[in-house]
Structures are given as C-alpha cells and as structure tokens.
Coordinates of N, CA and C in Angstrom, one line a residue:
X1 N 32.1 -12.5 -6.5 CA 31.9 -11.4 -7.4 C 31.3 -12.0 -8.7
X2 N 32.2 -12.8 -9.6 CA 31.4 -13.8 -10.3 C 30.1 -14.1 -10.6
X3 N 29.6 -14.6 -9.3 CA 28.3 -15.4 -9.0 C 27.2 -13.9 -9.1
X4 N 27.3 -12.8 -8.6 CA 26.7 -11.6 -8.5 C 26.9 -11.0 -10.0
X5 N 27.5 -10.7 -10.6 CA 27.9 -10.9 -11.8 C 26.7 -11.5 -12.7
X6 N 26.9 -12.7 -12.3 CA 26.2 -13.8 -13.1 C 24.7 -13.7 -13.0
X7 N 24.4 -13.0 -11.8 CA 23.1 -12.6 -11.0 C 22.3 -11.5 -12.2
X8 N 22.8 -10.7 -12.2 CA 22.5 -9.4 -13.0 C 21.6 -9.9 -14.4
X9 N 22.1 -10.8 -14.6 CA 21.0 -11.5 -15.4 C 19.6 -11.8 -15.6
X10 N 19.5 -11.9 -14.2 CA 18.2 -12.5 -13.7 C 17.2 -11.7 -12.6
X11 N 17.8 -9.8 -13.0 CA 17.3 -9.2 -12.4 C 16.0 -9.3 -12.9
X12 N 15.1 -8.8 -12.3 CA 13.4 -9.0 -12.0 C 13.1 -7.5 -12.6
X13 N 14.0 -6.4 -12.6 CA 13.0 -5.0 -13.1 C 14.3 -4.4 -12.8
X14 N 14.2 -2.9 -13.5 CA 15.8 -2.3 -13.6 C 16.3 -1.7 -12.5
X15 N 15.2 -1.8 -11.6 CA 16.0 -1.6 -9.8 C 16.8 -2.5 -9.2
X16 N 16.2 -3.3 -10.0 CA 16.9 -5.1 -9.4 C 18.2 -5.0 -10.3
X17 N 18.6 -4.5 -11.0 CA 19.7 -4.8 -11.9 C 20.5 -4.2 -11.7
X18 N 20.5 -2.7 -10.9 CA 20.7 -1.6 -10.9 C 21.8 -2.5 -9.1
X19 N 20.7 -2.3 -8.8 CA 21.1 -3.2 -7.0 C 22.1 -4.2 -7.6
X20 N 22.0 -5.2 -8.4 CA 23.2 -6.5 -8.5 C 24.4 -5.8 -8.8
X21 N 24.0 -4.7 -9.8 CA 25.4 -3.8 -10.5 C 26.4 -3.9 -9.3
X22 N 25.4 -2.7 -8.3 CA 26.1 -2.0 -7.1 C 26.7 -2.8 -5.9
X23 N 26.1 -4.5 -6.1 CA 26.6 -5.2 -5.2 C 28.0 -5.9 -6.1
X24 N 27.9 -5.9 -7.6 CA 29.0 -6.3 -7.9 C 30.4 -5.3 -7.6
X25 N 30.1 -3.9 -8.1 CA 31.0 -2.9 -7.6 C 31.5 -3.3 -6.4
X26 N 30.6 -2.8 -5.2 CA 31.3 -3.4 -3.4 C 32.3 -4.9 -3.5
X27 N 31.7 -5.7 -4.8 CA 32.7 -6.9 -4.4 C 34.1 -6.6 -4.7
X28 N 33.8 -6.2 -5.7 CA 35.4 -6.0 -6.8 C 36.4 -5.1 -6.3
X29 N 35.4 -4.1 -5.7 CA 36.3 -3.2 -4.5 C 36.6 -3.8 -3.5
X30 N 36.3 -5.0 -2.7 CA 36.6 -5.5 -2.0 C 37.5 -6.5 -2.1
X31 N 37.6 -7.2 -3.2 CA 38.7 -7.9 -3.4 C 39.6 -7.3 -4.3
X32 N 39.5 -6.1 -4.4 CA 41.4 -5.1 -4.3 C 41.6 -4.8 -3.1
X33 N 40.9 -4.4 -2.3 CA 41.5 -4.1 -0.7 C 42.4 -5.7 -0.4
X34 N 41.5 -6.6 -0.5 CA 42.4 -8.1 0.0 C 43.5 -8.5 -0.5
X35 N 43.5 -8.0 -2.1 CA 44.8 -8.2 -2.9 C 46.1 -7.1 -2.2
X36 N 45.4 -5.6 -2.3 CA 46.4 -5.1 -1.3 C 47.3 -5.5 -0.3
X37 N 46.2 -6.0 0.6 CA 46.5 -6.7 1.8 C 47.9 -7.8 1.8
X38 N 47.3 -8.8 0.6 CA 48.2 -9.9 0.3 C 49.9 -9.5 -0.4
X39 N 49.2 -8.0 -1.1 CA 50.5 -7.6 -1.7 C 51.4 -7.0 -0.5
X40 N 51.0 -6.6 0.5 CA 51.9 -5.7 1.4 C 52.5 -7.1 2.0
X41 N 51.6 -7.7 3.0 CA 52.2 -9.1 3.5 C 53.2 -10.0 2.5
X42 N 53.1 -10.6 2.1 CA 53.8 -11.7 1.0 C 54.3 -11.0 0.2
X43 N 55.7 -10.6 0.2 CA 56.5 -10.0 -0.8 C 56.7 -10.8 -1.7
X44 N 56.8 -12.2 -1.4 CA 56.8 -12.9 -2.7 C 56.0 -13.2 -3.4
X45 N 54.4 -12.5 -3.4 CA 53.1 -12.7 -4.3 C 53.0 -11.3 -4.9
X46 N 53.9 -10.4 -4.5 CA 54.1 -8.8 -4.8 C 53.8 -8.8 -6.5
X47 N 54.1 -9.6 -7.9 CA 54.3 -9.5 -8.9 C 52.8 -9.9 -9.1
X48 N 52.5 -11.0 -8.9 CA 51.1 -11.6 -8.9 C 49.9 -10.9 -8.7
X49 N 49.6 -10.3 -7.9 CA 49.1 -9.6 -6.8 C 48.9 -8.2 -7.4
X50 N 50.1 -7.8 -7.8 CA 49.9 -6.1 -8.6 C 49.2 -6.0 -10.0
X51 N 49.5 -7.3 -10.9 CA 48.9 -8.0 -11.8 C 47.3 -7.9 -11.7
X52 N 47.0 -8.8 -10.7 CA 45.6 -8.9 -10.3 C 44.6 -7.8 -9.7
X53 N 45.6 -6.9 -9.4 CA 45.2 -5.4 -8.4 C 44.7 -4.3 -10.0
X54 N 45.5 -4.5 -10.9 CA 45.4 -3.6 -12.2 C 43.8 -4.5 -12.8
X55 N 43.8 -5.8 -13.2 CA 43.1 -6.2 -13.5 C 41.9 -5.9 -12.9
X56 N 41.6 -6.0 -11.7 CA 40.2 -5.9 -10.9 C 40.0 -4.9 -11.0
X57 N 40.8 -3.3 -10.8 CA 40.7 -1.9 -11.4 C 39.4 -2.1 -12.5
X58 N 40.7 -2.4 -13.7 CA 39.9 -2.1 -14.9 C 38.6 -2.9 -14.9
X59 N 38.2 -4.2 -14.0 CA 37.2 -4.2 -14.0 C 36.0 -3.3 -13.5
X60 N 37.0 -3.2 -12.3 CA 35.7 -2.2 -11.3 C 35.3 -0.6 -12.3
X61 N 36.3 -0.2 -13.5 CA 36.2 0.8 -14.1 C 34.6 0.6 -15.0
X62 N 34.6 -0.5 -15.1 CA 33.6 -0.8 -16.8 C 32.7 -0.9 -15.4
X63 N 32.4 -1.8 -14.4 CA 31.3 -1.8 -13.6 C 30.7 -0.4 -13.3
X64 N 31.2 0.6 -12.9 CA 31.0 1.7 -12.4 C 30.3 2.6 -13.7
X65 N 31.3 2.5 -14.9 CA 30.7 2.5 -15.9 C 29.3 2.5 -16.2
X66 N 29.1 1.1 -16.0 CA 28.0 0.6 -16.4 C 26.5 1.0 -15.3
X67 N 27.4 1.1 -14.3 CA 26.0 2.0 -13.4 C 25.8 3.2 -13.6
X68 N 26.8 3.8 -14.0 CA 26.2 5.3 -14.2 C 25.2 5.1 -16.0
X69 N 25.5 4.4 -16.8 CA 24.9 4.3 -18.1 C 23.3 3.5 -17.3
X70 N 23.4 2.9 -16.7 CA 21.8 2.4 -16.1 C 21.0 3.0 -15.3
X71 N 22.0 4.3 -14.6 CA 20.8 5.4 -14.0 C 20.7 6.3 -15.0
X72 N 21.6 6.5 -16.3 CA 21.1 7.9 -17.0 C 19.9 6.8 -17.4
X73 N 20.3 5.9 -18.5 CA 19.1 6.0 -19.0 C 17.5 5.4 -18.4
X74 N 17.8 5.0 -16.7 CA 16.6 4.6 -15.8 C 16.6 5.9 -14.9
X75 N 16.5 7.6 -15.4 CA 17.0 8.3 -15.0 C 16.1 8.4 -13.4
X76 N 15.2 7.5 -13.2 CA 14.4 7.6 -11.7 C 14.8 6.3 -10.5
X77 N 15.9 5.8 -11.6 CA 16.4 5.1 -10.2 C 17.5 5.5 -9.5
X78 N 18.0 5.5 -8.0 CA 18.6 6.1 -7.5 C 19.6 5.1 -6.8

C-alpha cells in the first residue's frame, strides 16, 4: 500500500493519479479485511490488531476523501 502510495507521485496525467488513488483505496481496504482476519484468529493480537484496524480506517477515510476531491475538481474523470 505504501509503495502505491508513493506511486501517486509519479502519476503521468490526472487519470493516472486518479487510478493510483483508487489502487491505494483497494489496498488499505484490503489490509483491514486481513487485520480482521488476524483479529478473530489470534486472540492474543486482539489489542494490536484493533489498534491497527482504527488506524487503517482513518487512513482509508482521508484516501477516499481525496478521490472524491480529484474527481470534483477533474470533474471528467470517472
């Protein structure tokens, strides 16, 4: 997620940037599902885990954020 992240930088035109956004979103959603995962199995990473599950939220919140703020104002990308 990171590395994609880090990507968005070096988009090529605001469709390109728009696309890294949306691939960083799928990540960060993806590694809350895994944290889930790890929280239900390992009761003893339960504290850790819930920690990290809030954190990635509020990330994925500013991500999501930030795509909708790059289609209003690239109002022709979709």
């Amino acid at each position: 997620m990171a590395a994609n992240y880090r990507a968005t930088k070096r988009a090529k035109s605001p469709a390109d940037f728009l696309n890294k956004y949306r691939i960083v979103e799928e990540e960060a959603d993806e590694t809350i599902h895994f944290l889930e995962i790890i929280k239900v199995r390992r009761k003893d990473l339960e504290m850790e885990s819930s920690g990290l599950i809030k954190e990635y939220e509020s990330f994925l919140s500013v991500v999501v954020a930030s795509i909708q703020t790059i289609k209003r104002k690239n109002s022709g990308l979709k």
